[in-house]
Coordinates of C-alpha atoms in Angstrom, one line a residue:
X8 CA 0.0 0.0 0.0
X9 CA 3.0 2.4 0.4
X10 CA 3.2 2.9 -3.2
X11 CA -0.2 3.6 -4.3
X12 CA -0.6 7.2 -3.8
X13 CA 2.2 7.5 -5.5
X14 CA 1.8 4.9 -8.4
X15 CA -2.1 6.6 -8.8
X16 CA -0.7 10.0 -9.7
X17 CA 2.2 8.8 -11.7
X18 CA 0.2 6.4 -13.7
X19 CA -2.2 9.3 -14.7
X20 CA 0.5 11.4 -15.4
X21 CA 1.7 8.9 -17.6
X22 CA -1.9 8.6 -19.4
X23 CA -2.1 12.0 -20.0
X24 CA 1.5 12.5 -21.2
X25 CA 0.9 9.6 -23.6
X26 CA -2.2 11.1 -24.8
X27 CA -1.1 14.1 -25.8
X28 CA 2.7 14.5 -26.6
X29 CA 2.1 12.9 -29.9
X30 CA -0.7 15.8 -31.4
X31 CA 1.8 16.8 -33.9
X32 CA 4.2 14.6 -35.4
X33 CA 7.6 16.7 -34.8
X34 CA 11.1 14.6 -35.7
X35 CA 10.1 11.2 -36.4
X36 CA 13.6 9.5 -34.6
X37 CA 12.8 11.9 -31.5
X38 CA 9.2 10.5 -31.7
X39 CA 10.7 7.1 -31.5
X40 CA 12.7 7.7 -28.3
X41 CA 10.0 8.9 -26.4
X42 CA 8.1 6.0 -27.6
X43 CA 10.6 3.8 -25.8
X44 CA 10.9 6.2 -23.0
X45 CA 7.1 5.6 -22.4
X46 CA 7.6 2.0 -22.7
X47 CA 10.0 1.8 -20.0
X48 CA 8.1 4.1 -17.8
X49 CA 5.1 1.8 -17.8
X50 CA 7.0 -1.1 -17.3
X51 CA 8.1 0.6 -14.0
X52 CA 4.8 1.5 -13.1
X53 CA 3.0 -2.4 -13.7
X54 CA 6.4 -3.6 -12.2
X55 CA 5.5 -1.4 -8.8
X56 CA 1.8 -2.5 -8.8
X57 CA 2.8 -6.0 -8.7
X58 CA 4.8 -5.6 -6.0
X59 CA 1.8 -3.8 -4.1
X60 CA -0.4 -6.6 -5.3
X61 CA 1.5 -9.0 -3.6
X62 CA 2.0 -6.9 -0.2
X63 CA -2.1 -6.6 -0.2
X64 CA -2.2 -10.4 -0.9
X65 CA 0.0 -10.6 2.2
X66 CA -1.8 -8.6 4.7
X67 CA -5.5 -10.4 3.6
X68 CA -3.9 -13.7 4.7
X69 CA -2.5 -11.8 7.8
X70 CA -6.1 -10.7 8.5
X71 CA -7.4 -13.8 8.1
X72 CA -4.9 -15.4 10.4
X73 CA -6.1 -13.0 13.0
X74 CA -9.4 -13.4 12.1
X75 CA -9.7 -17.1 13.0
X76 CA -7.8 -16.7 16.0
X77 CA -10.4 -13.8 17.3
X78 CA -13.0 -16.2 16.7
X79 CA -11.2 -19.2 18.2
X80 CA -10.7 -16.8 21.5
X81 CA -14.4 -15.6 21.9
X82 CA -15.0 -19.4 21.5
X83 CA -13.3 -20.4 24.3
X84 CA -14.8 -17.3 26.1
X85 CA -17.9 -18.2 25.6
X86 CA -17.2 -21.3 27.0
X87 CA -15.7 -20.0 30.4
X88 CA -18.8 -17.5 30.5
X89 CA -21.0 -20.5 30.2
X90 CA -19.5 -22.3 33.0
X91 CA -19.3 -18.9 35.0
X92 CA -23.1 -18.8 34.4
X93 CA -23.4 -22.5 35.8
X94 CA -20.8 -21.5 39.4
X95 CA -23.1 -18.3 39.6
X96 CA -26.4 -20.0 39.4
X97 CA -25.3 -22.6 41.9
X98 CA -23.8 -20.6 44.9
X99 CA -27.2 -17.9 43.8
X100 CA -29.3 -21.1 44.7
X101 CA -27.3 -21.9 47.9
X102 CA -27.2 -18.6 49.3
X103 CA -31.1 -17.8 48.8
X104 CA -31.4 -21.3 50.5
X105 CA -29.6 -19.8 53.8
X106 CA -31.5 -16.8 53.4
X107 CA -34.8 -18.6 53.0
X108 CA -33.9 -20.8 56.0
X109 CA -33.7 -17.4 58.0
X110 CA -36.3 -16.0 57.0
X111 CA -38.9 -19.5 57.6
X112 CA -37.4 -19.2 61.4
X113 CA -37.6 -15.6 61.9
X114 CA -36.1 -12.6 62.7
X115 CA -35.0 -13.5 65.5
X116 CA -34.2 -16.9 65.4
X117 CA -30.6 -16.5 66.1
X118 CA -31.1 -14.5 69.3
X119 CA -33.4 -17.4 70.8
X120 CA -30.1 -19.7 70.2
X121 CA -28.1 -17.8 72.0
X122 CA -30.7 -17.1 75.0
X123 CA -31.4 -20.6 75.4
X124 CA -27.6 -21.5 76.3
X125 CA -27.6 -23.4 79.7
X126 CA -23.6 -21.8 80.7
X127 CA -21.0 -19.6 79.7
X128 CA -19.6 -22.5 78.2
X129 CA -22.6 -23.2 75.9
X130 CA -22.9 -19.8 75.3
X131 CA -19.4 -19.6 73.7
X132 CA -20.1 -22.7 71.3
X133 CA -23.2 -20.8 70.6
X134 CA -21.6 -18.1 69.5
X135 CA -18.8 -19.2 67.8
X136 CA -21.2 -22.0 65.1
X137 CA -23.6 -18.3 65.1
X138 CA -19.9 -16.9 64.1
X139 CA -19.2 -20.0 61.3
X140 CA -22.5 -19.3 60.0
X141 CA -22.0 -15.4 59.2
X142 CA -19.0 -16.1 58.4
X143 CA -20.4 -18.7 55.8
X144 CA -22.9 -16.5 54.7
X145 CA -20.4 -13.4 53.8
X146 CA -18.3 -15.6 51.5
X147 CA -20.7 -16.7 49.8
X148 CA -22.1 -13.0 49.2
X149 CA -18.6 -12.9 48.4
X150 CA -18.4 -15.1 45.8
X151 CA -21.3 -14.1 44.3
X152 CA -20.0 -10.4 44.1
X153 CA -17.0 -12.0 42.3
X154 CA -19.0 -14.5 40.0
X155 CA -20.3 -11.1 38.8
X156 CA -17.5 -9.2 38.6
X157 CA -16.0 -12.0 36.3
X158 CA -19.2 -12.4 34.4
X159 CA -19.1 -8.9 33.5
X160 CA -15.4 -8.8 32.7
X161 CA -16.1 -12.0 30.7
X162 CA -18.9 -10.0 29.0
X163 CA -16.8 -6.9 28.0
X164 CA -14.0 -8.6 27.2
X165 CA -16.6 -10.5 24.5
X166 CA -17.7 -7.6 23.3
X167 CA -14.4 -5.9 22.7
X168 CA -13.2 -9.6 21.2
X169 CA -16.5 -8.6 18.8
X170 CA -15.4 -5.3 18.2
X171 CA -12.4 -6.4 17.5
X172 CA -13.6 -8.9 14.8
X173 CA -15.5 -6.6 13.3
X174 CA -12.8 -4.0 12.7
X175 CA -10.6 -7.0 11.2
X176 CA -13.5 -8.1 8.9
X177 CA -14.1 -4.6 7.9
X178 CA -10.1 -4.2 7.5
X179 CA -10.3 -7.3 5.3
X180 CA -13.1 -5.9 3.3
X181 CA -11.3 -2.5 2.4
X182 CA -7.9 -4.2 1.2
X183 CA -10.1 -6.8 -0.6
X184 CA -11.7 -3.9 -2.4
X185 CA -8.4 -1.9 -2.8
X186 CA -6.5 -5.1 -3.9
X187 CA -10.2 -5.4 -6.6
X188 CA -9.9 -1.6 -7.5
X189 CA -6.0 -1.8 -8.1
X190 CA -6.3 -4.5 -10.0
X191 CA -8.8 -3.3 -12.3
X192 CA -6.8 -0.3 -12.4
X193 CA -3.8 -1.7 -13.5
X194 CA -5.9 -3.9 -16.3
X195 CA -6.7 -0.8 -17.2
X196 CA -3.2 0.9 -17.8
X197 CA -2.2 -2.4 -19.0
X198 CA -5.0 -1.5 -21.9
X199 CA -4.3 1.7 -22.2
X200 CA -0.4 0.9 -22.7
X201 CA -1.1 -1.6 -25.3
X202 CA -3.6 0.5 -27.2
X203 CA -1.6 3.7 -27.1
X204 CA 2.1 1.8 -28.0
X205 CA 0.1 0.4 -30.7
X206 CA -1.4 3.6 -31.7
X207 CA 2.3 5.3 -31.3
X208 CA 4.1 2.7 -33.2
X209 CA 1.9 2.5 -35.9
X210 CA 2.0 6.2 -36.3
X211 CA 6.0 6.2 -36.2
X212 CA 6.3 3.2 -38.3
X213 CA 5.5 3.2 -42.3
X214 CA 3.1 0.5 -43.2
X215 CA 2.4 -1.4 -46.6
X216 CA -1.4 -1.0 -47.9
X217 CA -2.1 -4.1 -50.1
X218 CA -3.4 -3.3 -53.3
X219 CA -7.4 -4.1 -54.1
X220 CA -8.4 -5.8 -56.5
X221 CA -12.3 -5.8 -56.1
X222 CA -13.9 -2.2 -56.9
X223 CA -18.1 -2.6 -56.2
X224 CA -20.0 0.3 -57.1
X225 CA -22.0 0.8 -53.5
X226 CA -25.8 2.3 -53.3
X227 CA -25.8 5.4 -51.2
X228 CA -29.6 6.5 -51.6
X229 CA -31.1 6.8 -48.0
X230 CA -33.0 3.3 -48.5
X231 CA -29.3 2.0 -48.7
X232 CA -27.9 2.8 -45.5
X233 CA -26.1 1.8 -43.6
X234 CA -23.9 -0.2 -46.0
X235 CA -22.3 -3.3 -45.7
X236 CA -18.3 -3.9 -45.7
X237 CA -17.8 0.0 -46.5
X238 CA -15.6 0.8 -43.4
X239 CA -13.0 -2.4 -44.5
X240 CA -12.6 -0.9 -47.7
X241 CA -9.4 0.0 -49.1
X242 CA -10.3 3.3 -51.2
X243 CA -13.6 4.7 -51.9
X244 CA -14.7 7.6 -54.4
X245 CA -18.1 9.2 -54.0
X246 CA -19.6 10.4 -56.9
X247 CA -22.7 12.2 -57.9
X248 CA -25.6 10.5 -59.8
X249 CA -28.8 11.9 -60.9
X250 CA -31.5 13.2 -58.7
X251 CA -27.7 14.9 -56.8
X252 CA -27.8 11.4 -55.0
X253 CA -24.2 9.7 -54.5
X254 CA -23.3 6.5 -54.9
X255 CA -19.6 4.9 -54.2
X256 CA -16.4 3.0 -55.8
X257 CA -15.2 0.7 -53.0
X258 CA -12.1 -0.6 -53.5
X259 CA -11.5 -3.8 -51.7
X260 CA -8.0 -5.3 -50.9
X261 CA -10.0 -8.0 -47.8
X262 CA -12.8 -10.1 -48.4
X263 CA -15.9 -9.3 -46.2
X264 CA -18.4 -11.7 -46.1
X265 CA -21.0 -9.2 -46.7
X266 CA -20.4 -6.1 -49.0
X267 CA -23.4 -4.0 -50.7
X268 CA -26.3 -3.2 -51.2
X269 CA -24.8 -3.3 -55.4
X270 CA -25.8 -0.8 -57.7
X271 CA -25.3 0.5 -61.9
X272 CA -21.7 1.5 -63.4
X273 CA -21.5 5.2 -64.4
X274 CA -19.2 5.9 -67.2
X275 CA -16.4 7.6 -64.8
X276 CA -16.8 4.5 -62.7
X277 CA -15.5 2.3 -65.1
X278 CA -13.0 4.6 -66.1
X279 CA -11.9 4.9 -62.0
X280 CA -11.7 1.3 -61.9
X281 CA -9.7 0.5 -64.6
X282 CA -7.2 2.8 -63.4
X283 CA -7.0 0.9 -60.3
X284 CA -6.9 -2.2 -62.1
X285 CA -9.6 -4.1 -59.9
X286 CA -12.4 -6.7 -61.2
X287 CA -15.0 -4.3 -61.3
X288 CA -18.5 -5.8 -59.8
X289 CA -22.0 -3.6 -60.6
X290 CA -25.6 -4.2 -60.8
X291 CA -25.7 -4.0 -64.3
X292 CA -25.1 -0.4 -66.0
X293 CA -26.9 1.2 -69.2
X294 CA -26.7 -0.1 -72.3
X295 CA -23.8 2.3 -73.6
X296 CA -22.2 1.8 -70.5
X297 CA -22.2 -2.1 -71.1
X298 CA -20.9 -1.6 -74.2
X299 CA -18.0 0.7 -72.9
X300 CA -17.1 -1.9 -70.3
X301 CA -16.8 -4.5 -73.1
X302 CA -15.0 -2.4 -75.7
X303 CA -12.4 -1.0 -72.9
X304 CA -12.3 -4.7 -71.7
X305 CA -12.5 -3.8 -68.1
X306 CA -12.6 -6.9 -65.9
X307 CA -16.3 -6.9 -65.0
X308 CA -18.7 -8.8 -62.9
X309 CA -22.7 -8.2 -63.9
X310 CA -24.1 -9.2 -60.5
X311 CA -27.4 -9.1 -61.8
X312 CA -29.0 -12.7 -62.3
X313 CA -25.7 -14.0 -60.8
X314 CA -26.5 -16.8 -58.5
X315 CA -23.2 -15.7 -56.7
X316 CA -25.1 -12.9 -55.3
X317 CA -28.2 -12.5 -53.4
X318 CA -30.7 -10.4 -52.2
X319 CA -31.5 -9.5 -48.8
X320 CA -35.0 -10.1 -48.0
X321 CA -35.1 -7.4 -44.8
X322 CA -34.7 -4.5 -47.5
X323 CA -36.7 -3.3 -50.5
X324 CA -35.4 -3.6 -53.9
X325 CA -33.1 -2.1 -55.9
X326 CA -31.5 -1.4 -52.3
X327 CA -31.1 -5.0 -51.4
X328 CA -28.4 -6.6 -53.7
X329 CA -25.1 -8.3 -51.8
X330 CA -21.9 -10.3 -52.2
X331 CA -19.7 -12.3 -49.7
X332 CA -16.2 -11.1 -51.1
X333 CA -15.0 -14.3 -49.0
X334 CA -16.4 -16.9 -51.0
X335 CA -16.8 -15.6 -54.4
X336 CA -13.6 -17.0 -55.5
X337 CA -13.4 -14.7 -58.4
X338 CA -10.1 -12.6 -57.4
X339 CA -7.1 -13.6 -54.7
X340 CA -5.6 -11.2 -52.3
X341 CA -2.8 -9.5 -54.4
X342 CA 0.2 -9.8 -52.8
X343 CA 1.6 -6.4 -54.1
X344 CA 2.1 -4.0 -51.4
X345 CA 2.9 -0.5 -51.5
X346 CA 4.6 1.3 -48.2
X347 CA 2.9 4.2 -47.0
X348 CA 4.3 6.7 -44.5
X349 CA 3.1 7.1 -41.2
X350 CA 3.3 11.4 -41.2
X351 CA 3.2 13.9 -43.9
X352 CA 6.7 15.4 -45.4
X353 CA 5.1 19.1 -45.1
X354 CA 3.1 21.3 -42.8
X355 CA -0.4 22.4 -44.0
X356 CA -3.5 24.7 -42.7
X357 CA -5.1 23.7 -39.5
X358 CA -8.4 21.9 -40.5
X359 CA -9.8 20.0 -37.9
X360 CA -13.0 19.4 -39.5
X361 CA -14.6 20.2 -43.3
X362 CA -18.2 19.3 -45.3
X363 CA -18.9 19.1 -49.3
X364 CA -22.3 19.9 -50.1
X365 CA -23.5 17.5 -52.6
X366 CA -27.2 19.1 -52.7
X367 CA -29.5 20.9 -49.9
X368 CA -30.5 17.8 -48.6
X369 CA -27.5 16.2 -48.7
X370 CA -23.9 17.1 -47.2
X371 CA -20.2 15.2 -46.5
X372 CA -18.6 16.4 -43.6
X373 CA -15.3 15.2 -41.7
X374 CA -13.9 16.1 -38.4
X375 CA -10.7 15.1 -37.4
X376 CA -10.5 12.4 -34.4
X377 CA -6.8 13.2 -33.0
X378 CA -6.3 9.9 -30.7
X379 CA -6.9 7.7 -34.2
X380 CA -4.8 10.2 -36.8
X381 CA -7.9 9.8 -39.0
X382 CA -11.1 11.6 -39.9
X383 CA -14.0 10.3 -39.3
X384 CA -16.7 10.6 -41.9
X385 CA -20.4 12.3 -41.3
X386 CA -23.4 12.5 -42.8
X387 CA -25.4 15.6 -42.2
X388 CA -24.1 15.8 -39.3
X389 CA -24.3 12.5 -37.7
X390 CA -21.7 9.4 -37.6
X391 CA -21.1 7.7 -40.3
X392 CA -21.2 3.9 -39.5
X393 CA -21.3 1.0 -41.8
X394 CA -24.0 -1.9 -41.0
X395 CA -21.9 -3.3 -37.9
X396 CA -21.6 0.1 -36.4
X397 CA -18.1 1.0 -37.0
X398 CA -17.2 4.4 -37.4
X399 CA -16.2 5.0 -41.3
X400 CA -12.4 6.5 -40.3
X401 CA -10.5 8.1 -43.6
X402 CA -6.6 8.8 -42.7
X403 CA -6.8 10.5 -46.0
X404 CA -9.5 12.7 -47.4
X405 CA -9.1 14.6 -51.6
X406 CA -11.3 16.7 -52.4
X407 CA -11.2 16.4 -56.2
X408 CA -13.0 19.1 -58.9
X409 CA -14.2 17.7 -61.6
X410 CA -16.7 19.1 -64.4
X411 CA -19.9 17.6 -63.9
X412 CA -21.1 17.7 -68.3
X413 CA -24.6 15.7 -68.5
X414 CA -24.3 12.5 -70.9
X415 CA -27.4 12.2 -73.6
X416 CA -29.6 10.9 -71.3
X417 CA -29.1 13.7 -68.8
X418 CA -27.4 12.1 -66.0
X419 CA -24.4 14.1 -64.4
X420 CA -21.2 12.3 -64.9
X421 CA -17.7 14.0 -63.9
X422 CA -15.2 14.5 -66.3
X423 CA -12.3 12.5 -64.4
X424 CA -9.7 12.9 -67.5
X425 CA -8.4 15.8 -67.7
X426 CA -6.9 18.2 -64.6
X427 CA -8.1 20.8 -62.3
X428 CA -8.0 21.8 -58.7
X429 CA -8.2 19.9 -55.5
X430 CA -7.9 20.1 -51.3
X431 CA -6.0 17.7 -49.6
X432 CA -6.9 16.7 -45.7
X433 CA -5.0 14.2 -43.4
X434 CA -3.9 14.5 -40.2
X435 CA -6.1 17.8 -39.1
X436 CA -4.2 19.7 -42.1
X437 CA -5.5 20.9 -45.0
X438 CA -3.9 21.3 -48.6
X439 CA -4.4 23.0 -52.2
X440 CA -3.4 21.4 -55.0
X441 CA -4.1 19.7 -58.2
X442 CA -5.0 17.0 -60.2
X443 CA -4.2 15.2 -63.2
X444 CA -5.1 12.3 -65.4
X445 CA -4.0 12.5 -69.1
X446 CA -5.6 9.7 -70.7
X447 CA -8.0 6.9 -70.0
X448 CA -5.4 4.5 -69.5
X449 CA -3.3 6.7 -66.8
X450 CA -3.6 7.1 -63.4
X451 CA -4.7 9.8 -61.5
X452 CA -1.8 11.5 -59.9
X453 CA -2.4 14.3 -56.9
X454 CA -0.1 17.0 -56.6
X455 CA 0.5 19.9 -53.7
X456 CA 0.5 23.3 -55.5
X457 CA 4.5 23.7 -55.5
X458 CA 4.5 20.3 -57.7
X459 CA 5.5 18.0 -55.5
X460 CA 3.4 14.5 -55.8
X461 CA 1.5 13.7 -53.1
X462 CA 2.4 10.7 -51.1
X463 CA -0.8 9.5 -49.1
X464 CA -0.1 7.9 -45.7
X465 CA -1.6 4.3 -45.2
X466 CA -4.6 3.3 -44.5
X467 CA -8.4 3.9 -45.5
X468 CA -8.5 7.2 -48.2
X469 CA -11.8 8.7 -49.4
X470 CA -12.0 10.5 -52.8
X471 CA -14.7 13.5 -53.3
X472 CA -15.7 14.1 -56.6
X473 CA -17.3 17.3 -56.4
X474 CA -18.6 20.0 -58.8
X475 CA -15.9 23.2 -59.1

């Protein structure tokens, strides 16, 4: 127990200093250090509670040592107080004998023995039995004051022996509860360490993001949500569609056994996912759209009367269509990995939280969660979560313009070839730059305004398209 004031404060110091030294990146080798530094310090701190652990476990067996001797001592005084009882009521019954005998002969019963002596000599026998007799009578009156003193000795001494107990059981209660509270305390840091170091190290350390290769176009009416598999996804563009509804390209690089609900292809869908070189899986598309997909021979999936996917009977049609990535067999984890950094090379503006307005009923926003280095996603206004309830996180966020032409049949559809403007969030910073994609067959390449290409850190990355 001599260390837990101590140990309290320092562990909470600890927590806090590990929850907030690392807001801003700083020098990546100095970050590293500290990282150690914290790992040493809570080594120290588990090592000390172990040690008080064991000193509680120590003192609950000392109490409970005590505890049974207490109780073996008011055991044996009960005992004596019984047979203290038994003397009492014995010498009570003799002595009320005497006295009743007294009283049956009268008060002056006594006097009439020593009148009747015949001589002196009789007279002095007379008076010395007379003497034996009060003598007689005075211990005993005696003895009973004793039996009573004893009895009541024997009765305080029981009830400080109870006392005493109880103080000892209560003593035992407190440290069991102390020894409970540290414990869960130190189960606690023990989480708290491992969540943080792997928070920490995972920010310090550069990590590989494995490349999809399964791009479903997701529904995003209101019918639709909350979606299926959208927070495991790799990559995801949103994109307007008519009616200034969204829908989504999901880029998958896992398999979740449930991804959907599955909707149509849009021209600058198809031309996203063959940039990205996934096998691209829609409900269908337009006839010129079909027709595009098979003269650009994009790797395509019609999940329309595919018996590898289903419908889901709890929601109403077209918002109902899905796919278990696991078993559909069609594509294998690539095993092409690309490293991503862990912080950006350059400082931007602060933006700890941003919104595109896609129409008036209808807005994107993002606010920066600090602990996870990521944004998590909103829609008007509230959490975005996928069906299971996790939060949709985005460690990067572009905000890409694009020309929103209509196509002969009047449906928006963003002009992704070509170059123009775009902003640039991760880690609460914002960024203007550009954008450029030359060709059909090239990628899209995102670049800060001095040039520079972008390098996104790892992790989930959302793309806006959105009108100028």
């Amino acid at each position: 127990m001599r260390h837990i004031a101590k140990i309290t404060v320092f562990a909470l110091l600890l927590l806090l200093i590990s929850g907030t030294a690392f807001g801003n990146p700083g020098n990546v080798q100095e970050r590293i250090d500290e990282t150690r530094e914290e790992i040493d310090e809570y080594e120290q701190v588990i090592k000390l509670l172990d040690e008080d652990i064991k000193e509680r476990l120590a003192r609950i067996d000392e109490l409970e040592s005590q505890l049974k001797d207490t109780q073996s001592q008011l055991r044996q005084t009960e005992v004596e107080i019984a047979e203290s009882e038994s003397r009492l009521e014995e010498q009570n019954d003799a002595f009320a004998g005497r006295v009743r005998s007294a009283y049956m002969k009268g008060g002056m019963s006594y006097l009439e023995v020593l009148l009747g002596a015949e001589n002196f000599s009789d007279l002095v026998v007379r008076v010395a039995y007379l003497a034996r007799i009060f003598n007689q009578d005075a211990e005993i009156i005696t003895a009973v004051k004793a039996e009573y003193a004893i009895l009541q000795d024997k009765q305080q001494a029981m009830e400080d022996q109870l006392a005493s107990i109880e103080d000892f059981r209560y003593q035992m209660d407190a440290e069991r509860r102390n020894l409970l509270a540290q414990r869960r305390q130190m189960e606690e840091m023990l989480s708290d360490a491992k969540k943080q170091l792997q928070q920490d190290l995972a920010q310090l350390t550069p990590q590989a993001n494995r490349q999809p290769v399964y791009g479903i176009i997701l529904d995003n009416a209101a019918g639709a949500r909350p979606q299926h598999g959208l927070a495991q996804a790799s990559k995801v563009y949103e994109f307007e569609v008519e009616g200034r509804i969204t829908r989504y390209l999901a880029m998958f690089s896992t398999f979740p056994q449930k991804v959907g609900p599955i909707r149509s292809a849009r021209e600058h869908s198809i031309l996203l996912s063959m940039e990205n070189g996934v096998r691209f899986i829609t409900a269908s598309a337009s006839r010129d759209n079909l027709e595009k997909i098979n003269e650009w021979n994009v790797k395509y999936t019609n999940a329309l009367g595919d018996s590898r996917f289903y419908r889901d009977s709890s929601r109403r049609a077209p918002h109902n269509l899905y796919v278990n990535l696991a078993t559909l067999g069609l594509e294998s984890r690539s095993s092409k990995m690309t490293v991503r950094p862990a912080y950006l090379s350059r400082q931007g503006s602060a933006a700890n939280s941003f919104s595109i307005e896609y129409s008036n009923n209808y807005r994107v926003g993002y606010r920066y969660n600090e602990q996870e280095s990521a944004y998590q996603r909103l829609i008007n206004g509230q959490a975005h979560r996928d069906a299971t309830g996790q939060a949709i996180m985005a460690r990067n966020v572009i905000v890409q313009y694009v020309p929103h032409p209509s196509d002969w049949r009047g449906r928006p559809t963003p002009d992704v070839i070509g170059s123009g403007p775009i902003d640039f969030y991760a880690q609460g910073q914002r960024f203007r730059g550009t954008w450029r994609k030359d060709n059909m067959n090239s990628p899209t390449r995102f670049y800060y305004q001095d040039g520079q290409e972008i390098e996104l850190l790892y992790g989930q990355t959302w793309i806006q398209l959105a009108r100028p």
